[in-house]
Every structure is written in C-alpha cells, then in structure tokens.
Amino acid sequence: MSTDSELRIVWVYPDLLSTYGDRGNLLILAQRARLRGIPVRTEEIRTDEPIPAEADIYLLAGGEDAPQTLAAERMLDDGGLRRAVEHGAIVFAVCAGYQLVGSAFAAQGRKYAGLDLFDLTSDRGPSRAVGELAGPVDPALALPLLTGFENHGGRTHLGPGVRPLATVSVGVGNDGHTEGAWTKGFIGTYAHGPALSRNPALADLVLRWATGRESLEPLDDTWHDKLRDERLAALAARGKDLRHAA
Ligand code: GLN
C-alpha cells in the first residue's frame, strides 16, 4: 500500500463463505486501521462479481462443504485472487477459506482442486473437530496464545513452503498437533471467534504486513482482552489452564 492511498480490504464471497461470524474479521481489521488514521475501503465481493486483483488484504471465511466447493470452482475460473497474491497481497483465510487456498481439499466424499496458492493440502479426518481451539503461536511471529473455536471435518497437511501458525494445546486444528499455517503475507487458521477479535495482535500483524509499517500505535484492547479472558477461564474450568501462556 502506498502511503497516500487507502487500505483496500476485500472479503471474498460473503454469500458462500461466511460461517460463525467470520465477517467480524473484516470489521476488526477496518476499525483497527481507522483508529490508527489509516484510510480504509472495504469491499464484499459476491460470487457473481469478479475478484479485484489490486486490493491489499483478502479475507476468506468458513463455509459448509457445498458452498465451499462452489467457491473453489468460481475462484479458479476468476483468477483474481491468484493475480492479487502474485502482486504481493495479504491473505487471511479461515477454515473452508484456509482449505481452499491449498492444492486440494475433500468435501462430500470427493476430492476437489484448491487454488494452490500456498503449500498445503486438506483431506478428511476421522471425526468432526468441534470446540475450543488454543495453543502457542510460532515464536517467529512473537504473538500471544492463539484462541478461537473450530468446527470442521477436514484435516490439513503442510508442505515446506509454509510453517504451522501454532501448536495445539486444546482442540484439533490441522491434525491434533499443529494449527493453521503462515508464510510472509499469508495466515491460514481453523480458528473462528471471530479469529481477529479473539486475537487482536494477529489483526495487527496483518495490518503491519499490508501497510509495511514496523509497528502500530497500541489501542485500547479492553473488550478483546475480556473475551480472551472469558474463553481462557472456560478452558481452565475444564482443567486446561493456559492463562500463564496467554
Ligand atoms: N467444510 C469444511 C470442513 O468441514 C470447512 C468448515 C468450516 O469452514 N467451518 O472441513
């Protein structure tokens, strides 16, 4: 993003990919940018519209199996997200959106081609992963504990081109051991919550990448902290106390 222009954030296919309040990720990013005086333009690109290739940040959200397969087909035909990534755009992808940016995913008993933008692939697990998801983030990112909730049937396997976003302390994530994936300019996660509300430091990482700023002025995170504290207290009540690592 050039310093005098606005930050363009695109939410891809809200009509297909929009489970569990993941739209909150768009609201959180836009608000945290505006509070720093960064002008923002948000765009919600529906399935019947072309995906613009010139935006700064692309958000992909969760979705049920059938909409997910439709979204994959449309995005492959469209090509806009691929062009955007080639230009250096940032991608933040959750659950179905996370699976979609890999080389393949499984749904409705079949294997589907993904967008093959990042080095990961998904298949199906033995059971649905439903519940809280938490664990320490890759130390290279210097972020606090990841917290969220998950609801997915898929399992994700990472290639050498990406690193796990976190290690799983509670929940399943990719495979019961690691959760999500990242490489510079890309974050993929199974965490809903919305993820960027439960993890505002992750939102700021995305904003730093997109703006090229090394640091952003701190914000009042009272409400985010309250939400994190509540969920971590709920885990502690079930015998998994991660508050020391939060
Ligand atoms: N349909 C995918 C799965 O079940 C993703 C689910 C979701 O986005 N919540 O694995």
PDB file of C-alpha atoms and ligand atoms in Angstrom:
ATOM      1  CA  MET A   1       0.000   0.000   0.000  1.00  0.00           C
ATOM      2  CA  SER A   2       1.401   3.425  -0.894  1.00  0.00           C
ATOM      3  CA  THR A   3       1.371   5.910   1.984  1.00  0.00           C
ATOM      4  CA  ASP A   4      -1.135   8.340   0.455  1.00  0.00           C
ATOM      5  CA  SER A   5      -3.719   5.790  -0.638  1.00  0.00           C
ATOM      6  CA  GLU A   6      -6.336   3.811   1.216  1.00  0.00           C
ATOM      7  CA  LEU A   7      -6.026   0.291   2.504  1.00  0.00           C
ATOM      8  CA  ARG A   8      -8.285  -1.933   0.388  1.00  0.00           C
ATOM      9  CA  ILE A   9      -9.708  -4.943   2.172  1.00  0.00           C
ATOM     10  CA  VAL A  10     -11.728  -7.474   0.185  1.00  0.00           C
ATOM     11  CA  TRP A  11     -13.953 -10.105   1.704  1.00  0.00           C
ATOM     12  CA  VAL A  12     -14.233 -12.831  -0.915  1.00  0.00           C
ATOM     13  CA  TYR A  13     -17.673 -14.374  -1.468  1.00  0.00           C
ATOM     14  CA  PRO A  14     -19.671 -13.434   1.637  1.00  0.00           C
ATOM     15  CA  ASP A  15     -22.640 -15.206   0.011  1.00  0.00           C
ATOM     16  CA  LEU A  16     -20.829 -18.587   0.138  1.00  0.00           C
ATOM     17  CA  LEU A  17     -18.139 -18.268   2.787  1.00  0.00           C
ATOM     18  CA  SER A  18     -19.496 -16.679   5.924  1.00  0.00           C
ATOM     19  CA  THR A  19     -19.903 -19.009   8.872  1.00  0.00           C
ATOM     20  CA  TYR A  20     -19.765 -18.318  12.615  1.00  0.00           C
ATOM     21  CA  GLY A  21     -19.490 -14.549  12.372  1.00  0.00           C
ATOM     22  CA  ASP A  22     -16.216 -14.576  10.394  1.00  0.00           C
ATOM     23  CA  ARG A  23     -17.304 -11.224   8.894  1.00  0.00           C
ATOM     24  CA  GLY A  24     -16.072  -9.850  12.198  1.00  0.00           C
ATOM     25  CA  ASN A  25     -12.525 -10.228  10.820  1.00  0.00           C
ATOM     26  CA  LEU A  26     -13.336  -7.575   8.203  1.00  0.00           C
ATOM     27  CA  LEU A  27     -14.812  -5.225  10.814  1.00  0.00           C
ATOM     28  CA  ILE A  28     -11.897  -5.659  13.209  1.00  0.00           C
ATOM     29  CA  LEU A  29      -9.245  -5.045  10.552  1.00  0.00           C
ATOM     30  CA  ALA A  30     -11.015  -1.979   9.182  1.00  0.00           C
ATOM     31  CA  GLN A  31     -11.612  -0.485  12.616  1.00  0.00           C
ATOM     32  CA  ARG A  32      -8.067  -1.128  13.876  1.00  0.00           C
ATOM     33  CA  ALA A  33      -6.704   0.542  10.748  1.00  0.00           C
ATOM     34  CA  ARG A  34      -9.064   3.556  11.011  1.00  0.00           C
ATOM     35  CA  LEU A  35      -8.201   4.055  14.684  1.00  0.00           C
ATOM     36  CA  ARG A  36      -4.579   4.492  13.532  1.00  0.00           C
ATOM     37  CA  GLY A  37      -5.656   7.085  10.979  1.00  0.00           C
ATOM     38  CA  ILE A  38      -5.210   4.710   8.031  1.00  0.00           C
ATOM     39  CA  PRO A  39      -7.931   5.298   5.407  1.00  0.00           C
ATOM     40  CA  VAL A  40      -9.722   2.040   4.576  1.00  0.00           C
ATOM     41  CA  ARG A  41     -12.007   0.823   1.805  1.00  0.00           C
ATOM     42  CA  THR A  42     -13.799  -2.461   2.423  1.00  0.00           C
ATOM     43  CA  GLU A  43     -15.382  -4.451  -0.393  1.00  0.00           C
ATOM     44  CA  GLU A  44     -17.603  -7.512  -0.163  1.00  0.00           C
ATOM     45  CA  ILE A  45     -17.251  -9.360  -3.469  1.00  0.00           C
ATOM     46  CA  ARG A  46     -20.116 -11.746  -4.107  1.00  0.00           C
ATOM     47  CA  THR A  47     -19.900 -14.911  -6.179  1.00  0.00           C
ATOM     48  CA  ASP A  48     -21.298 -13.264  -9.328  1.00  0.00           C
ATOM     49  CA  GLU A  49     -18.688 -10.472  -9.256  1.00  0.00           C
ATOM     50  CA  PRO A  50     -15.053 -10.552 -10.401  1.00  0.00           C
ATOM     51  CA  ILE A  51     -12.476 -10.523  -7.609  1.00  0.00           C
ATOM     52  CA  PRO A  52     -10.406  -7.351  -7.986  1.00  0.00           C
ATOM     53  CA  ALA A  53      -6.679  -8.109  -8.124  1.00  0.00           C
ATOM     54  CA  GLU A  54      -5.435  -4.742  -6.780  1.00  0.00           C
ATOM     55  CA  ALA A  55      -6.556  -4.817  -3.137  1.00  0.00           C
ATOM     56  CA  ASP A  56      -4.171  -5.060  -0.181  1.00  0.00           C
ATOM     57  CA  ILE A  57      -5.855  -7.691   2.010  1.00  0.00           C
ATOM     58  CA  TYR A  58      -8.135 -10.590   1.056  1.00  0.00           C
ATOM     59  CA  LEU A  59     -10.282 -12.315   3.658  1.00  0.00           C
ATOM     60  CA  LEU A  60     -11.654 -15.800   3.129  1.00  0.00           C
ATOM     61  CA  ALA A  61     -14.031 -17.208   5.711  1.00  0.00           C
ATOM     62  CA  GLY A  62     -15.534 -20.530   6.761  1.00  0.00           C
ATOM     63  CA  GLY A  63     -18.196 -22.368   4.800  1.00  0.00           C
ATOM     64  CA  GLU A  64     -20.138 -25.597   4.663  1.00  0.00           C
ATOM     65  CA  ASP A  65     -18.963 -28.253   2.213  1.00  0.00           C
ATOM     66  CA  ALA A  66     -21.307 -27.484  -0.709  1.00  0.00           C
ATOM     67  CA  PRO A  67     -20.722 -23.701  -0.761  1.00  0.00           C
ATOM     68  CA  GLN A  68     -17.002 -24.376  -0.327  1.00  0.00           C
ATOM     69  CA  THR A  69     -16.859 -26.491  -3.499  1.00  0.00           C
ATOM     70  CA  LEU A  70     -18.785 -23.811  -5.432  1.00  0.00           C
ATOM     71  CA  ALA A  71     -16.446 -21.126  -4.141  1.00  0.00           C
ATOM     72  CA  ALA A  72     -13.416 -23.140  -5.291  1.00  0.00           C
ATOM     73  CA  GLU A  73     -14.860 -23.541  -8.777  1.00  0.00           C
ATOM     74  CA  ARG A  74     -15.698 -19.822  -9.075  1.00  0.00           C
ATOM     75  CA  MET A  75     -12.355 -18.647  -7.696  1.00  0.00           C
ATOM     76  CA  LEU A  76     -10.402 -20.926 -10.029  1.00  0.00           C
ATOM     77  CA  ASP A  77     -12.359 -19.561 -13.017  1.00  0.00           C
ATOM     78  CA  ASP A  78     -11.967 -15.990 -11.808  1.00  0.00           C
ATOM     79  CA  GLY A  79      -8.212 -15.926 -11.247  1.00  0.00           C
ATOM     80  CA  GLY A  80      -8.353 -12.580  -9.387  1.00  0.00           C
ATOM     81  CA  LEU A  81      -7.077 -13.891  -6.070  1.00  0.00           C
ATOM     82  CA  ARG A  82      -4.114 -15.593  -7.754  1.00  0.00           C
ATOM     83  CA  ARG A  83      -3.174 -12.352  -9.511  1.00  0.00           C
ATOM     84  CA  ALA A  84      -3.510 -10.459  -6.227  1.00  0.00           C
ATOM     85  CA  VAL A  85      -1.172 -12.884  -4.439  1.00  0.00           C
ATOM     86  CA  GLU A  86       1.313 -12.609  -7.288  1.00  0.00           C
ATOM     87  CA  HIS A  87       1.264  -8.824  -6.722  1.00  0.00           C
ATOM     88  CA  GLY A  88       2.038  -9.317  -3.035  1.00  0.00           C
ATOM     89  CA  ALA A  89      -1.440  -9.013  -1.494  1.00  0.00           C
ATOM     90  CA  ILE A  90      -2.030 -10.354   2.005  1.00  0.00           C
ATOM     91  CA  VAL A  91      -4.395 -13.319   2.509  1.00  0.00           C
ATOM     92  CA  PHE A  92      -6.103 -14.127   5.807  1.00  0.00           C
ATOM     93  CA  ALA A  93      -8.095 -17.338   5.402  1.00  0.00           C
ATOM     94  CA  VAL A  94     -10.258 -19.195   7.893  1.00  0.00           C
ATOM     95  CA  CYS A  95     -11.403 -22.836   7.874  1.00  0.00           C
ATOM     96  CA  ALA A  96     -13.045 -23.524   4.464  1.00  0.00           C
ATOM     97  CA  GLY A  97     -11.166 -20.494   3.121  1.00  0.00           C
ATOM     98  CA  TYR A  98      -7.947 -21.905   4.543  1.00  0.00           C
ATOM     99  CA  GLN A  99      -8.546 -25.276   2.875  1.00  0.00           C
ATOM    100  CA  LEU A 100      -9.416 -23.534  -0.419  1.00  0.00           C
ATOM    101  CA  VAL A 101      -6.052 -21.828  -0.823  1.00  0.00           C
ATOM    102  CA  GLY A 102      -4.237 -25.178  -0.675  1.00  0.00           C
ATOM    103  CA  SER A 103      -3.754 -27.613  -3.543  1.00  0.00           C
ATOM    104  CA  ALA A 104      -6.766 -29.828  -2.733  1.00  0.00           C
ATOM    105  CA  PHE A 105      -9.496 -30.425  -0.192  1.00  0.00           C
ATOM    106  CA  ALA A 106     -12.120 -33.090   0.461  1.00  0.00           C
ATOM    107  CA  ALA A 107     -15.848 -32.480   0.696  1.00  0.00           C
ATOM    108  CA  GLN A 108     -18.988 -34.506   0.159  1.00  0.00           C
ATOM    109  CA  GLY A 109     -16.958 -37.701  -0.248  1.00  0.00           C
ATOM    110  CA  ARG A 110     -14.815 -36.314  -3.074  1.00  0.00           C
ATOM    111  CA  LYS A 111     -11.515 -34.613  -3.642  1.00  0.00           C
ATOM    112  CA  TYR A 112     -11.594 -31.097  -5.116  1.00  0.00           C
ATOM    113  CA  ALA A 113      -8.847 -28.926  -6.572  1.00  0.00           C
ATOM    114  CA  GLY A 114      -7.981 -25.903  -4.471  1.00  0.00           C
ATOM    115  CA  LEU A 115      -6.417 -22.668  -5.675  1.00  0.00           C
ATOM    116  CA  ASP A 116      -2.911 -23.986  -4.980  1.00  0.00           C
ATOM    117  CA  LEU A 117      -1.717 -20.610  -3.710  1.00  0.00           C
ATOM    118  CA  PHE A 118       0.050 -21.933  -0.619  1.00  0.00           C
ATOM    119  CA  ASP A 119       1.842 -25.170   0.194  1.00  0.00           C
ATOM    120  CA  LEU A 120      -0.856 -27.142   1.999  1.00  0.00           C
ATOM    121  CA  THR A 121      -3.475 -29.758   1.259  1.00  0.00           C
ATOM    122  CA  SER A 122      -6.536 -30.977   3.106  1.00  0.00           C
ATOM    123  CA  ASP A 123      -8.328 -34.284   3.408  1.00  0.00           C
ATOM    124  CA  ARG A 124     -10.941 -35.581   5.807  1.00  0.00           C
ATOM    125  CA  GLY A 125     -10.444 -36.588   9.443  1.00  0.00           C
ATOM    126  CA  PRO A 126     -11.972 -39.498  11.334  1.00  0.00           C
ATOM    127  CA  SER A 127     -14.470 -37.234  13.090  1.00  0.00           C
ATOM    128  CA  ARG A 128     -15.609 -33.620  13.124  1.00  0.00           C
ATOM    129  CA  ALA A 129     -13.439 -31.260  15.155  1.00  0.00           C
ATOM    130  CA  VAL A 130     -15.805 -29.116  17.213  1.00  0.00           C
ATOM    131  CA  GLY A 131     -14.981 -26.916  20.199  1.00  0.00           C
ATOM    132  CA  GLU A 132     -12.378 -24.597  21.616  1.00  0.00           C
ATOM    133  CA  LEU A 133      -9.035 -24.313  19.828  1.00  0.00           C
ATOM    134  CA  ALA A 134      -5.990 -22.801  21.524  1.00  0.00           C
ATOM    135  CA  GLY A 135      -2.234 -23.003  21.531  1.00  0.00           C
ATOM    136  CA  PRO A 136       1.038 -21.073  21.442  1.00  0.00           C
ATOM    137  CA  VAL A 137       1.808 -19.270  18.178  1.00  0.00           C
ATOM    138  CA  ASP A 138       5.056 -19.847  16.242  1.00  0.00           C
ATOM    139  CA  PRO A 139       7.645 -17.870  18.256  1.00  0.00           C
ATOM    140  CA  ALA A 140       8.910 -16.333  14.990  1.00  0.00           C
ATOM    141  CA  LEU A 141       5.703 -14.267  14.900  1.00  0.00           C
ATOM    142  CA  ALA A 142       6.023 -13.037  18.515  1.00  0.00           C
ATOM    143  CA  LEU A 143       2.267 -13.157  19.170  1.00  0.00           C
ATOM    144  CA  PRO A 144       0.301 -14.182  22.257  1.00  0.00           C
ATOM    145  CA  LEU A 145      -1.503 -17.531  22.542  1.00  0.00           C
ATOM    146  CA  LEU A 146      -3.965 -18.204  19.720  1.00  0.00           C
ATOM    147  CA  THR A 147      -7.541 -18.714  20.902  1.00  0.00           C
ATOM    148  CA  GLY A 148     -10.686 -19.479  18.929  1.00  0.00           C
ATOM    149  CA  PHE A 149     -13.196 -22.212  18.273  1.00  0.00           C
ATOM    150  CA  GLU A 150     -13.316 -24.749  15.485  1.00  0.00           C
ATOM    151  CA  ASN A 151     -15.940 -26.729  13.585  1.00  0.00           C
ATOM    152  CA  HIS A 152     -14.626 -28.687  10.621  1.00  0.00           C
ATOM    153  CA  GLY A 153     -14.396 -32.179   9.165  1.00  0.00           C
ATOM    154  CA  GLY A 154     -11.214 -31.557   7.186  1.00  0.00           C
ATOM    155  CA  ARG A 155      -7.601 -32.067   8.253  1.00  0.00           C
ATOM    156  CA  THR A 156      -4.763 -30.070   6.757  1.00  0.00           C
ATOM    157  CA  HIS A 157      -1.211 -31.114   5.921  1.00  0.00           C
ATOM    158  CA  LEU A 158       1.523 -28.535   5.452  1.00  0.00           C
ATOM    159  CA  GLY A 159       4.349 -28.606   2.935  1.00  0.00           C
ATOM    160  CA  PRO A 160       7.751 -26.982   3.417  1.00  0.00           C
ATOM    161  CA  GLY A 161       6.531 -23.690   1.877  1.00  0.00           C
ATOM    162  CA  VAL A 162       4.537 -22.757   4.987  1.00  0.00           C
ATOM    163  CA  ARG A 163       5.011 -23.056   8.742  1.00  0.00           C
ATOM    164  CA  PRO A 164       2.420 -24.021  11.354  1.00  0.00           C
ATOM    165  CA  LEU A 165       0.756 -20.946  12.836  1.00  0.00           C
ATOM    166  CA  ALA A 166       0.500 -22.552  16.270  1.00  0.00           C
ATOM    167  CA  THR A 167       0.944 -25.713  18.265  1.00  0.00           C
ATOM    168  CA  VAL A 168      -2.292 -27.236  19.555  1.00  0.00           C
ATOM    169  CA  SER A 169      -2.861 -27.227  23.326  1.00  0.00           C
ATOM    170  CA  VAL A 170      -6.650 -27.587  23.093  1.00  0.00           C
ATOM    171  CA  GLY A 171      -8.600 -28.818  20.076  1.00  0.00           C
ATOM    172  CA  VAL A 172      -7.559 -30.330  16.746  1.00  0.00           C
ATOM    173  CA  GLY A 173      -6.552 -27.609  14.260  1.00  0.00           C
ATOM    174  CA  ASN A 174      -4.700 -29.122  11.298  1.00  0.00           C
ATOM    175  CA  ASP A 175      -4.190 -32.592  12.722  1.00  0.00           C
ATOM    176  CA  GLY A 176      -4.271 -32.537  16.537  1.00  0.00           C
ATOM    177  CA  HIS A 177      -0.670 -31.299  16.714  1.00  0.00           C
ATOM    178  CA  THR A 178      -0.399 -28.103  14.721  1.00  0.00           C
ATOM    179  CA  GLU A 179      -2.922 -25.422  13.874  1.00  0.00           C
ATOM    180  CA  GLY A 180      -3.061 -23.184  10.819  1.00  0.00           C
ATOM    181  CA  ALA A 181      -0.243 -22.091   8.557  1.00  0.00           C
ATOM    182  CA  TRP A 182       1.674 -18.971   7.692  1.00  0.00           C
ATOM    183  CA  THR A 183       4.272 -17.575   5.424  1.00  0.00           C
ATOM    184  CA  LYS A 184       5.031 -13.879   4.900  1.00  0.00           C
ATOM    185  CA  GLY A 185       1.787 -12.392   3.583  1.00  0.00           C
ATOM    186  CA  PHE A 186      -0.419 -15.371   4.404  1.00  0.00           C
ATOM    187  CA  ILE A 187      -2.191 -16.589   7.514  1.00  0.00           C
ATOM    188  CA  GLY A 188      -4.471 -19.620   7.434  1.00  0.00           C
ATOM    189  CA  THR A 189      -6.323 -20.839  10.504  1.00  0.00           C
ATOM    190  CA  TYR A 190      -9.176 -23.051  11.655  1.00  0.00           C
ATOM    191  CA  ALA A 191      -9.998 -20.510  14.358  1.00  0.00           C
ATOM    192  CA  HIS A 192     -13.360 -18.756  14.398  1.00  0.00           C
ATOM    193  CA  GLY A 193     -14.253 -16.369  17.154  1.00  0.00           C
ATOM    194  CA  PRO A 194     -14.003 -14.216  15.024  1.00  0.00           C
ATOM    195  CA  ALA A 195     -10.287 -15.010  14.984  1.00  0.00           C
ATOM    196  CA  LEU A 196      -9.190 -11.374  14.744  1.00  0.00           C
ATOM    197  CA  SER A 197     -11.456 -10.345  17.600  1.00  0.00           C
ATOM    198  CA  ARG A 198     -10.145 -13.115  19.841  1.00  0.00           C
ATOM    199  CA  ASN A 199      -6.586 -12.382  18.661  1.00  0.00           C
ATOM    200  CA  PRO A 200      -6.159  -8.640  18.024  1.00  0.00           C
ATOM    201  CA  ALA A 201      -2.373  -8.967  17.849  1.00  0.00           C
ATOM    202  CA  LEU A 202      -2.894 -11.220  14.824  1.00  0.00           C
ATOM    203  CA  ALA A 203      -5.045  -8.483  13.244  1.00  0.00           C
ATOM    204  CA  ASP A 204      -2.225  -6.024  13.804  1.00  0.00           C
ATOM    205  CA  LEU A 205       0.286  -8.397  12.209  1.00  0.00           C
ATOM    206  CA  VAL A 206      -1.905  -8.483   9.075  1.00  0.00           C
ATOM    207  CA  LEU A 207      -2.122  -4.676   9.136  1.00  0.00           C
ATOM    208  CA  ARG A 208       1.649  -4.309   9.576  1.00  0.00           C
ATOM    209  CA  TRP A 209       2.268  -6.602   6.617  1.00  0.00           C
ATOM    210  CA  ALA A 210      -0.268  -4.739   4.470  1.00  0.00           C
ATOM    211  CA  THR A 211       0.947  -1.238   5.336  1.00  0.00           C
ATOM    212  CA  GLY A 212       4.653  -2.014   5.560  1.00  0.00           C
ATOM    213  CA  ARG A 213       4.753  -0.362   8.992  1.00  0.00           C
ATOM    214  CA  GLU A 214       7.070  -1.937  11.540  1.00  0.00           C
ATOM    215  CA  SER A 215       4.828  -1.001  14.429  1.00  0.00           C
ATOM    216  CA  LEU A 216       1.334   0.332  15.008  1.00  0.00           C
ATOM    217  CA  GLU A 217       0.246   2.522  17.860  1.00  0.00           C
ATOM    218  CA  PRO A 218      -1.317   0.483  20.686  1.00  0.00           C
ATOM    219  CA  LEU A 219      -5.117   0.531  21.025  1.00  0.00           C
ATOM    220  CA  ASP A 220      -7.454   0.061  23.951  1.00  0.00           C
ATOM    221  CA  ASP A 221      -7.983  -3.711  23.843  1.00  0.00           C
ATOM    222  CA  THR A 222     -10.180  -3.962  26.950  1.00  0.00           C
ATOM    223  CA  TRP A 223     -13.021  -5.741  25.129  1.00  0.00           C
ATOM    224  CA  HIS A 224     -10.753  -8.117  23.219  1.00  0.00           C
ATOM    225  CA  ASP A 225      -8.952  -8.942  26.477  1.00  0.00           C
ATOM    226  CA  LYS A 226     -12.274  -9.546  28.232  1.00  0.00           C
ATOM    227  CA  LEU A 227     -13.310 -12.006  25.524  1.00  0.00           C
ATOM    228  CA  ARG A 228      -9.937 -13.791  25.631  1.00  0.00           C
ATOM    229  CA  ASP A 229     -10.013 -13.946  29.424  1.00  0.00           C
ATOM    230  CA  GLU A 230     -13.537 -15.369  29.448  1.00  0.00           C
ATOM    231  CA  ARG A 231     -12.680 -18.120  26.993  1.00  0.00           C
ATOM    232  CA  LEU A 232      -9.407 -18.978  28.720  1.00  0.00           C
ATOM    233  CA  ALA A 233     -11.252 -19.121  32.062  1.00  0.00           C
ATOM    234  CA  ALA A 234     -13.751 -21.512  30.454  1.00  0.00           C
ATOM    235  CA  LEU A 235     -10.857 -23.766  29.392  1.00  0.00           C
ATOM    236  CA  ALA A 236      -9.328 -23.545  32.867  1.00  0.00           C
ATOM    237  CA  ALA A 237     -12.662 -24.636  34.355  1.00  0.00           C
ATOM    238  CA  ARG A 238     -12.348 -27.764  32.188  1.00  0.00           C
ATOM    239  CA  GLY A 239      -8.874 -28.484  33.533  1.00  0.00           C
ATOM    240  CA  LYS A 240      -6.809 -26.869  30.769  1.00  0.00           C
ATOM    241  CA  ASP A 241      -5.341 -23.718  32.231  1.00  0.00           C
ATOM    242  CA  LEU A 242      -3.399 -21.817  29.558  1.00  0.00           C
ATOM    243  CA  ARG A 243      -3.624 -18.410  31.234  1.00  0.00           C
ATOM    244  CA  HIS A 244       0.095 -18.413  32.078  1.00  0.00           C
ATOM    245  CA  ALA A 245       0.838 -18.611  28.319  1.00  0.00           C
ATOM    246  CA  ALA A 246      -1.789 -16.081  27.209  1.00  0.00           C
TER     247      ALA A 246
HETATM  248  N1  GLN B   1     -16.361 -27.537   5.110  1.00  0.00           N
HETATM  249  C1  GLN B   1     -15.085 -27.541   5.796  1.00  0.00           C
HETATM  250  C2  GLN B   1     -14.919 -28.696   6.748  1.00  0.00           C
HETATM  251  O1  GLN B   1     -15.889 -29.186   7.311  1.00  0.00           O
HETATM  252  C3  GLN B   1     -14.875 -26.236   6.486  1.00  0.00           C
HETATM  253  C4  GLN B   1     -15.839 -25.984   7.614  1.00  0.00           C
HETATM  254  C5  GLN B   1     -15.877 -24.562   8.081  1.00  0.00           C
HETATM  255  O2  GLN B   1     -15.465 -23.655   7.369  1.00  0.00           O
HETATM  256  N2  GLN B   1     -16.377 -24.340   9.275  1.00  0.00           N
HETATM  257  O3  GLN B   1     -13.812 -29.107   6.987  1.00  0.00           O
END
